[in-house]
Tab-separated table of C-alpha atoms and ligand atoms in Angstrom:
chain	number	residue	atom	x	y	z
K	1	UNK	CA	-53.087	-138.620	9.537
K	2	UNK	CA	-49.554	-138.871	9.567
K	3	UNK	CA	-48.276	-141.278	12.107
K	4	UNK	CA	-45.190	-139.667	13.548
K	5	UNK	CA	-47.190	-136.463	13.452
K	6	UNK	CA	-50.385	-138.093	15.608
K	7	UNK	CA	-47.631	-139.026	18.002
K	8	UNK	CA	-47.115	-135.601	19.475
K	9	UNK	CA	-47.235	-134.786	23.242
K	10	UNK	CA	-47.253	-131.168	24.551
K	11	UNK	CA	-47.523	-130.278	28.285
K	12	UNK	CA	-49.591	-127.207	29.931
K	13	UNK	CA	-47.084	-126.640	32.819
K	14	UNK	CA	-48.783	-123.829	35.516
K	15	UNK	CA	-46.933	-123.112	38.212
K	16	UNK	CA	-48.687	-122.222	41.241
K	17	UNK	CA	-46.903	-119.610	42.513
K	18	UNK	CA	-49.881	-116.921	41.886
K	19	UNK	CA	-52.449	-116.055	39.233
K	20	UNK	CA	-52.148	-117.360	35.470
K	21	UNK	CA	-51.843	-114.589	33.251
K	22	UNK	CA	-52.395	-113.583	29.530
K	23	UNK	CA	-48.838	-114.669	29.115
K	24	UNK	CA	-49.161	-117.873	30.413
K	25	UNK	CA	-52.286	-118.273	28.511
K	26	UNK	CA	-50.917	-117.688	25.319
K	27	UNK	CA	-48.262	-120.231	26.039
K	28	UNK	CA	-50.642	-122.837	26.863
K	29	UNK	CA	-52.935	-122.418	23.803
K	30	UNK	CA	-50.081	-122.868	21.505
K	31	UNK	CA	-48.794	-125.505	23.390
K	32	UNK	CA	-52.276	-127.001	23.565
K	33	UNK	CA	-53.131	-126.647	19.670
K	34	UNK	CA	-49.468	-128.172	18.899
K	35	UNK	CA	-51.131	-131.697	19.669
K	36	UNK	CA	-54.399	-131.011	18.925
K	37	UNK	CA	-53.931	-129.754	15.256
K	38	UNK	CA	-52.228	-133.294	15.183
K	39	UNK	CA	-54.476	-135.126	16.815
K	40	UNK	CA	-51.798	-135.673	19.525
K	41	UNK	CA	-51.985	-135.889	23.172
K	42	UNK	CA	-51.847	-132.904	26.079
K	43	UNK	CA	-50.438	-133.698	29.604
K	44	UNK	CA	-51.478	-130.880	32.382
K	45	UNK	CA	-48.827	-130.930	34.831
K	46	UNK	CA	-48.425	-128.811	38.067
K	47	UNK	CA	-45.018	-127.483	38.864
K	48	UNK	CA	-45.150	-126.916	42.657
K	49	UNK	CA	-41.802	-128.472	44.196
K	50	UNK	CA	-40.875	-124.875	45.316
K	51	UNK	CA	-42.851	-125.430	48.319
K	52	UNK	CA	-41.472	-121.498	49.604
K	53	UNK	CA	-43.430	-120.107	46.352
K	54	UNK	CA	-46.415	-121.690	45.981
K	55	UNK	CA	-49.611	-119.988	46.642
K	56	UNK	CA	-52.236	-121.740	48.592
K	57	UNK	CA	-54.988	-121.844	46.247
K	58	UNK	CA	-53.215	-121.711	43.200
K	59	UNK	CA	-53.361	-124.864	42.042
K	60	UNK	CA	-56.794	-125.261	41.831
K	61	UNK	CA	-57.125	-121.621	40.288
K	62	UNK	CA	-55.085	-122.218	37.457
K	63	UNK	CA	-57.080	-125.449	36.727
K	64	UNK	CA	-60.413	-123.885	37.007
K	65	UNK	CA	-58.592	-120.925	34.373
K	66	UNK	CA	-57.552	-123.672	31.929
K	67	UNK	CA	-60.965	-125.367	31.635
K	68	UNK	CA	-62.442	-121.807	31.550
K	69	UNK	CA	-60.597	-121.008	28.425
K	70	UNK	CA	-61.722	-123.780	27.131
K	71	UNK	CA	-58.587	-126.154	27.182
K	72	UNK	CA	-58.180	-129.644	27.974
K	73	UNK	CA	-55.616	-132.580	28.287
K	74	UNK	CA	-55.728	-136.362	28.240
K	75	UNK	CA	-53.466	-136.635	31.479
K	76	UNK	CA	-53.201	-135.045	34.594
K	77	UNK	CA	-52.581	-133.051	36.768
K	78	UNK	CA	-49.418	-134.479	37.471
K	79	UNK	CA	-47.983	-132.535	40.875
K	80	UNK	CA	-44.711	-132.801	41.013
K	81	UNK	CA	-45.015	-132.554	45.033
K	82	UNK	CA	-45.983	-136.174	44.829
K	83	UNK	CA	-43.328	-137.404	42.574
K	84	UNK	CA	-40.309	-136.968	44.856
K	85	UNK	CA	-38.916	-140.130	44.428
K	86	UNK	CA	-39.010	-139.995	40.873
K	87	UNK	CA	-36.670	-136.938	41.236
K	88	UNK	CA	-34.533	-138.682	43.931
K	89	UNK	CA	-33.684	-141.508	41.763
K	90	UNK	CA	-32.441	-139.142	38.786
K	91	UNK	CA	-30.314	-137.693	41.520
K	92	UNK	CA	-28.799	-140.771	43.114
K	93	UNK	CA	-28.143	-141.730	38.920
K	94	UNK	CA	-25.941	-138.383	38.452
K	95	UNK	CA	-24.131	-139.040	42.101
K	96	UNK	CA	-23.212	-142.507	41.163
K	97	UNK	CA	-22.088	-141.170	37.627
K	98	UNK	CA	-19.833	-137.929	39.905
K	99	UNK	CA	-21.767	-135.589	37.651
K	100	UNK	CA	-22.859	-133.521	40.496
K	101	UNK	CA	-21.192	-132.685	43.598
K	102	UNK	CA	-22.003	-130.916	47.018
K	103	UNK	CA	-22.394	-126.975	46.871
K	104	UNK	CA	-22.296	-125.227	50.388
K	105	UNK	CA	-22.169	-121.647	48.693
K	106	UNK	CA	-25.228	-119.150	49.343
K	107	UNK	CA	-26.403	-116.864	47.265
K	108	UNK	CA	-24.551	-114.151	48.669
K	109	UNK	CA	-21.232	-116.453	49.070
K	110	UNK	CA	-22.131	-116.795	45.023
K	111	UNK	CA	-22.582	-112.808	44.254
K	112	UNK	CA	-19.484	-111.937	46.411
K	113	UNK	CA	-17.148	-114.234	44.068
K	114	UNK	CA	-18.921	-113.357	40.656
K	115	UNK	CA	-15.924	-111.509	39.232
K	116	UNK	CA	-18.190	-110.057	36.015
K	117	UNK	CA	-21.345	-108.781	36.084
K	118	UNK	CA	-24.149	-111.354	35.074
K	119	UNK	CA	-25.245	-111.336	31.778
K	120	UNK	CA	-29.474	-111.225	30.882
K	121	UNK	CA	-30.457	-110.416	35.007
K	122	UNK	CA	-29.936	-114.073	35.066
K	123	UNK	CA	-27.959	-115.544	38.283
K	124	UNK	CA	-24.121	-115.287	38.033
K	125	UNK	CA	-21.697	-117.568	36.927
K	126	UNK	CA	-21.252	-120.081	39.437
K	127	UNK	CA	-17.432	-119.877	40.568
K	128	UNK	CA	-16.561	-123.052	40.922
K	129	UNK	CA	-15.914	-123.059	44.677
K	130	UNK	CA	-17.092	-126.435	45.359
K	131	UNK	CA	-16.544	-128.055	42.279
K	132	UNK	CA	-13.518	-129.964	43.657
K	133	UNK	CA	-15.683	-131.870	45.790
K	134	UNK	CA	-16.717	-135.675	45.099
K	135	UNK	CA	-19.994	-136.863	45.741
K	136	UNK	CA	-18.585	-138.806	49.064
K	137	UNK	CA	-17.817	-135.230	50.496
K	138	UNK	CA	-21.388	-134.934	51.264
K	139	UNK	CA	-21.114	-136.942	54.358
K	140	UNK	CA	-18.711	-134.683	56.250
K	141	UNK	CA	-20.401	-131.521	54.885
K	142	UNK	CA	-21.704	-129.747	58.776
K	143	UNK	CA	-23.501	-126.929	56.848
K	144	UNK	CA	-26.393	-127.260	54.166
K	145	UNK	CA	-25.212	-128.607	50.926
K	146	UNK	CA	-27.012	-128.189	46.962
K	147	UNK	CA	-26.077	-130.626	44.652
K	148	UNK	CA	-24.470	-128.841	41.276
K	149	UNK	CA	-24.152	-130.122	37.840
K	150	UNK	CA	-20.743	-130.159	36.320
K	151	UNK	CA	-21.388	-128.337	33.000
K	152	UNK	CA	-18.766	-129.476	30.760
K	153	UNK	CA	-20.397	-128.058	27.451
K	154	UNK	CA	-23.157	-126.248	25.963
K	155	UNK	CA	-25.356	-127.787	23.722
K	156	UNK	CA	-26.584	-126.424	21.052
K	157	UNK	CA	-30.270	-127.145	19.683
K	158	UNK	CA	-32.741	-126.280	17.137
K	159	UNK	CA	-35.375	-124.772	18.454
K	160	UNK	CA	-38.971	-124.731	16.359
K	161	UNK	CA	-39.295	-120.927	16.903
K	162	UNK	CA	-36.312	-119.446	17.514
K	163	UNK	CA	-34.407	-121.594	15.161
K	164	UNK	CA	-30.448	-122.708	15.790
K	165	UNK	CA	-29.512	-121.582	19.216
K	166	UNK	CA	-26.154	-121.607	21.080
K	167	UNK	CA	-25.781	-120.011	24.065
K	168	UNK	CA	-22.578	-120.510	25.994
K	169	UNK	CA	-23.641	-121.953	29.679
K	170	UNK	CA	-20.346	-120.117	30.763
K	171	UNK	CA	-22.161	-117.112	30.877
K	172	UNK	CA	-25.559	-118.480	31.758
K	173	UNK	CA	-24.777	-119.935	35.351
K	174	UNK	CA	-21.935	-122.233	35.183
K	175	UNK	CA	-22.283	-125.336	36.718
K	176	UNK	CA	-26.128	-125.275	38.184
K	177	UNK	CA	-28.653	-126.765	40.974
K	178	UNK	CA	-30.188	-129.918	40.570
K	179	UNK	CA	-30.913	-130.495	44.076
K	180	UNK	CA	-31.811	-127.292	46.781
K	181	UNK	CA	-29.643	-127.185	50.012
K	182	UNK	CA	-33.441	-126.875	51.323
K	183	UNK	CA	-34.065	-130.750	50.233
K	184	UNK	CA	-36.225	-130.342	47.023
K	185	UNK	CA	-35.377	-130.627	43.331
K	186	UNK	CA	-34.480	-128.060	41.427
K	187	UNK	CA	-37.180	-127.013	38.630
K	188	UNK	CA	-34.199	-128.124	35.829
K	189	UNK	CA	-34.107	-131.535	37.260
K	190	UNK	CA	-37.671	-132.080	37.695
K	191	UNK	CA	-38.569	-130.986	34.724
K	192	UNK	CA	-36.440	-133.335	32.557
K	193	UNK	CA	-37.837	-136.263	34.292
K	194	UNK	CA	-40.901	-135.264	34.117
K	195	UNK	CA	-41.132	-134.478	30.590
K	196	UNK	CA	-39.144	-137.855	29.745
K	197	UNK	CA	-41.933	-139.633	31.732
K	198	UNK	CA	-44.691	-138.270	30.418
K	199	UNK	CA	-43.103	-139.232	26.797
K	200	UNK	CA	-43.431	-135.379	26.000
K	201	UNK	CA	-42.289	-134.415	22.036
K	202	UNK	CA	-42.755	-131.093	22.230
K	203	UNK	CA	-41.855	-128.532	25.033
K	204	UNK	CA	-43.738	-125.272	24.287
K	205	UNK	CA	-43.033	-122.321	26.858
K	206	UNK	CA	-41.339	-118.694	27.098
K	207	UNK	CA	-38.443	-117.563	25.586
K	208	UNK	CA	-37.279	-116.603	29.097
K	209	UNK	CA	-36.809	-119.727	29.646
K	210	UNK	CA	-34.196	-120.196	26.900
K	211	UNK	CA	-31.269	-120.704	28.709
K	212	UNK	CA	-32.766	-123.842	30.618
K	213	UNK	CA	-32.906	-125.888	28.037
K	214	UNK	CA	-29.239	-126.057	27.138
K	215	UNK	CA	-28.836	-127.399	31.114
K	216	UNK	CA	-31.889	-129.783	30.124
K	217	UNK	CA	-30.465	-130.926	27.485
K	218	UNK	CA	-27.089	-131.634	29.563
K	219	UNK	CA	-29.455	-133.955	32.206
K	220	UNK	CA	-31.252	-135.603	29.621
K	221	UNK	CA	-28.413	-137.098	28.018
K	222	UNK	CA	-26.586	-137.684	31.424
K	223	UNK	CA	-29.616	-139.666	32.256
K	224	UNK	CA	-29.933	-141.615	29.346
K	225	UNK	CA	-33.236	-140.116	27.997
K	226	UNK	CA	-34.275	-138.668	24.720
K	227	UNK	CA	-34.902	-134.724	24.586
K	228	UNK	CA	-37.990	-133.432	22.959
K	229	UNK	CA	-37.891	-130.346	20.372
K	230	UNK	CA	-37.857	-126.918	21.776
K	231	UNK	CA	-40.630	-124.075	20.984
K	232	UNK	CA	-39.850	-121.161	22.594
K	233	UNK	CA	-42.369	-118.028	21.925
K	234	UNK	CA	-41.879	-114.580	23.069
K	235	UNK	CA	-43.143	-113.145	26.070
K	236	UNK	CA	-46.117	-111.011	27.042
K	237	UNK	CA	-45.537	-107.408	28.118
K	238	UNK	CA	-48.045	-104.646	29.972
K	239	UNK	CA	-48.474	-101.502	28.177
K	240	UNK	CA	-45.101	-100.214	30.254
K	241	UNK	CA	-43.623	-102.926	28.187
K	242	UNK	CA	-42.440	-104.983	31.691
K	243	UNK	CA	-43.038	-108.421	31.238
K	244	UNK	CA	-46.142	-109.765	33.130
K	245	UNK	CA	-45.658	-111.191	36.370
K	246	UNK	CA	-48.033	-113.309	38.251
K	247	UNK	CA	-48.027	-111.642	41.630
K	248	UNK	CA	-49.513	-108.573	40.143
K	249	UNK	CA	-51.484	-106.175	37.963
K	250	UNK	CA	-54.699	-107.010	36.134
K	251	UNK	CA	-53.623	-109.089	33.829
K	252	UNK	CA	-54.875	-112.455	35.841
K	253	UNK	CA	-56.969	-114.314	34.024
K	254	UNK	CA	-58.977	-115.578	37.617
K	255	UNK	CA	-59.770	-111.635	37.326
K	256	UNK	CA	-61.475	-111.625	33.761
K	257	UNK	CA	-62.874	-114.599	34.761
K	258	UNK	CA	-64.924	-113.293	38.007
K	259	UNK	CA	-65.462	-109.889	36.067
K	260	UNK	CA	-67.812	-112.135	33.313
K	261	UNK	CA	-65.300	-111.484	30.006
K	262	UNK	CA	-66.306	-114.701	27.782
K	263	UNK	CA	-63.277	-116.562	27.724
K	264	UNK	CA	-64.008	-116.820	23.442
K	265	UNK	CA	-62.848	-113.040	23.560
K	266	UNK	CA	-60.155	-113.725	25.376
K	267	UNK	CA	-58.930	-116.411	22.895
K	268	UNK	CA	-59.452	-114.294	20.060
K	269	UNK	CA	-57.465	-111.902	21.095
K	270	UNK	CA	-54.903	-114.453	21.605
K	271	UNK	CA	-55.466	-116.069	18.289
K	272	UNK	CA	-55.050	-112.083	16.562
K	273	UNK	CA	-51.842	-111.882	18.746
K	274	UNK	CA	-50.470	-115.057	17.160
K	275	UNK	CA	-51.646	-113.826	13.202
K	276	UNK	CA	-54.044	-116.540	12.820
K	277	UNK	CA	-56.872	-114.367	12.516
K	278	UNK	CA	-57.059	-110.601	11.174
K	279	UNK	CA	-58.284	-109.122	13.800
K	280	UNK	CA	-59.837	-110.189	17.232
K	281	UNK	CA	-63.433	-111.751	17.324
K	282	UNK	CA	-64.861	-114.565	19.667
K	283	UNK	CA	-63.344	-118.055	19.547
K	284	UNK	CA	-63.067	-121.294	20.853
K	285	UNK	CA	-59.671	-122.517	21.169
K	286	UNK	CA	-60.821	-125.593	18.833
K	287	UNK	CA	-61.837	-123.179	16.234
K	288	UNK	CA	-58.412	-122.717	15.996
K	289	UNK	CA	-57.090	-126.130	15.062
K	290	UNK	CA	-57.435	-125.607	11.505
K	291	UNK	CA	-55.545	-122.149	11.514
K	292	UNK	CA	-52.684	-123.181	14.040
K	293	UNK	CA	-48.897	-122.407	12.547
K	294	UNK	CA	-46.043	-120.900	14.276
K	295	UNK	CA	-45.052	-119.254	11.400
K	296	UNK	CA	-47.511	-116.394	12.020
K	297	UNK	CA	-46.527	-115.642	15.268
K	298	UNK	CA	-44.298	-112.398	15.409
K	299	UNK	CA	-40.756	-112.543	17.090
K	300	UNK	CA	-41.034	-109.877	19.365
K	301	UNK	CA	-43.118	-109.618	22.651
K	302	UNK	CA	-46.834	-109.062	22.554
K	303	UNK	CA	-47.856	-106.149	24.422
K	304	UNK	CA	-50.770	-106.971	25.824
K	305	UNK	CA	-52.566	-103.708	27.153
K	306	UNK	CA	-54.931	-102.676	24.099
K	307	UNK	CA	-56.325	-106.622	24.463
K	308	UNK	CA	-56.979	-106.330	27.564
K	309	UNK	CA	-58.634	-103.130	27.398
K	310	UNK	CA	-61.152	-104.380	25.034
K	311	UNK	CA	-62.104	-107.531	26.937
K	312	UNK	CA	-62.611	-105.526	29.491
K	313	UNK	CA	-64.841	-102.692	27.774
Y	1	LIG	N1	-43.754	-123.793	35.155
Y	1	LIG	C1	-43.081	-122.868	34.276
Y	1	LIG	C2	-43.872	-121.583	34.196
Y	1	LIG	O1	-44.989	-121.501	34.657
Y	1	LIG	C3	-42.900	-123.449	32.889
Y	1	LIG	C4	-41.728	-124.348	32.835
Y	1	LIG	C5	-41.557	-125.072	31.515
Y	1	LIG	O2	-42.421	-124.942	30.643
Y	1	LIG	O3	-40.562	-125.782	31.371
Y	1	LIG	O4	-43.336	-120.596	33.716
C-alpha cells in the first residue's frame, strides 16, 4: 500500500434538513469508496447548524439510511450543533485579522441593490454596502448584524473531477456570510473548520456546490490551514430532469427502505450509474472497492427515474 495513498480521509456529510436521496447517496458511496479503495479513513459528520432547516428526525434517519446501504466510517457523527465554539474561535481569528466586517443588509436590502441579474440562481452579488465597516463597528450596530468575508480574489483550484476551475467570486456572491445575523455559522465557515479538524484529504460532494469552494479555499488560507483536493460529481435529476430535492418526491431512500428494496439493488444501480459495472445487478458497496475510478463516471447529471423504477418493480 502506498503510504500517502493509505492516508486519505473522505467525509459523508448529510444534512438533516429532510430525507437522503439517490443523489445524496451516490455522493456518499463515492466519497465512501475514495478511502476505502485506499484503505483510508471515513468521517460521518452531521451538518445541522441551520437550526431553521433541520428536520426533527432527520438526523437519525439519514444514519439509519447510511448503515442500510451498507456504508460505514471510522469517526462520527460529528454534529456540528455541538461544536460552536470551534466555529466561534475561527471567527474571532478573521475579526482580529479585519477580514470580515459587520453586514446589517437583508436579503431584500441585498436584491434591491443587485444592479445585474444573478448569475447560476445563485444569490446576488453582494454590493458592498457594509464593507466600509471595521470589525469595532459591531458594537454600535442597534439592528442585527452578519459577519461578511472580504473577498479580495478568486482562487482557482484543480478539482479531481471537474479538472482546472476558475470561477470569478465577483459573480458568485461577492463578499459572503461567515457568521448569520441569527447567531450561527454560516455552512462555508463551518465547513472549513470542520474539514481541517477532522484532517479531511478529500472533499467529495455535488457539483452544485462548486462555487463554495473557491470561498473555502479563501477561509482556509485566512486561517492558516491546509485545503484538501476537490471532487465534485454531477448531480442527480428526476425523470423531469429537476434536480432532486430532499423535501420531496419518491426518491428518499427512508422510502425504499420501508417499501423492502434490498439496499444491494440500490447500489448497483448506483455502481451502473457511475460505469463501474455494465449494467445494474445486486451489490455491496465493498464489492465495489476493486472497481472504484472516477474516470468512469459520466460528466453530465444522472437521471435517475428508470433506476428507480426498477428497484421499485
Ligand atoms: N451537507 C451538504 C449537503 O448535504 C454537503 C456539504 C459539503 O459536502 O460540503 O448537500
Amino acid at each position: 500500500m502506498d503510504g500517502a495513498q493509505a492516508d486519505v480521509v473522505t467525509r459523508l456529510a448529510p444534512s438533516p434538513t429532510g430525507s437522503q436521496h439517490f443523489g445524496n447517496a451516490r455522493t456518499y458511496l463515492i466519497s465512501w469508496l475514495m478511502a476505502r479503495s485506499v484503505a483510508g479513513r471515513v468521517i460521518l459528520r452531521v451538518e445541522d447548524i441551520d437550526a431553521g432547516r433541520t428536520r426533527p428526525g432527520a438526523i437519525d434517519e439519514a444514519v439509519l439510511d447510511l448503515r442500510w446501504l451498507g456504508l460505514d466510517w471510522d469517526e462520527g457523527p460529528i454534529v456540528q450543533s455541538r461544536r460552536l465554539p470551534l466555529y466561534e474561535s475561527a471567527l474571532a481569528r478573521l475579526q482580529a485579522a479585519e477580514l470580515v466586517y459587520p453586514c446589517t443588509c437583508t436579503r431584500a436590502d441585498i436584491a434591491a441593490a443587485a444592479s445585474a441579474p444573478h448569475e447560476q440562481g445563485g444569490e446576488p452579488t453582494y454590493p458592498g454596502t457594509c464593507a466600509r465597516r471595521r470589525v469595532a463597528d459591531a458594537a454600535t450596530l442597534t439592528r442585527p448584524f452578519a459577519w461578511r468575508f472580504r473577498v479580495d480574489h478568486s482562487p482557482a483550484f484543480v478539482d479531481r473531477f471537474v479538472g482546472a476551475v476558475a470561477l470569478d467570486l465577483g459573480r458568485f456572491g461577492g463578499d459572503f456570510v461567515v457568521w448569520k445575523s441569527a447567531g450561527e455559522p454560516a455552512y462555508q465557515l463551518a465547513v472549513v473548520v470542520d474539514d481541517a479538524a477532522g484532517g479531511v484529504t478529500d472533499v467529495v460532494r455535488g457539483d452544485d456546490l462548486l462555487p463554495s469552494t473557491p470561498r473555502q479555499l479563501l477561509l482556509y488560507h485566512a486561517l492558516g490551514l491546509n485545503p484538501p483536493r476537490f471532487t465534485h460529481v454531477p448531480l442527480v435529476l428526476d425523470a423531469e430532469g429537476r434536480r432532486l430535492a430532499k423535501r420531496q418526491g419518491g426518491h428518499h431512500l427512508s422510502a425504499l427502505r420501508t417499501a423492502g428494496v434490498a439496499p444491494e439493488v440500490v447500489i448497483g444501480h448506483l455502481a451502473a450509474s457511475c460505469g463501474w459495472i455494465d449494467s445494474p445487478r445486486p451489490m455491496r458497496p465493498a464489492d465495489l472497492i476493486p472497481l472504484f475510478s472516477l474516470d468512469t463516471i459520466p460528466r453530465t447529471p444522472w437521471v435517475v427515474h428508470a433506476a428507480l423504477a426498477a428497484t421499485l418493480s
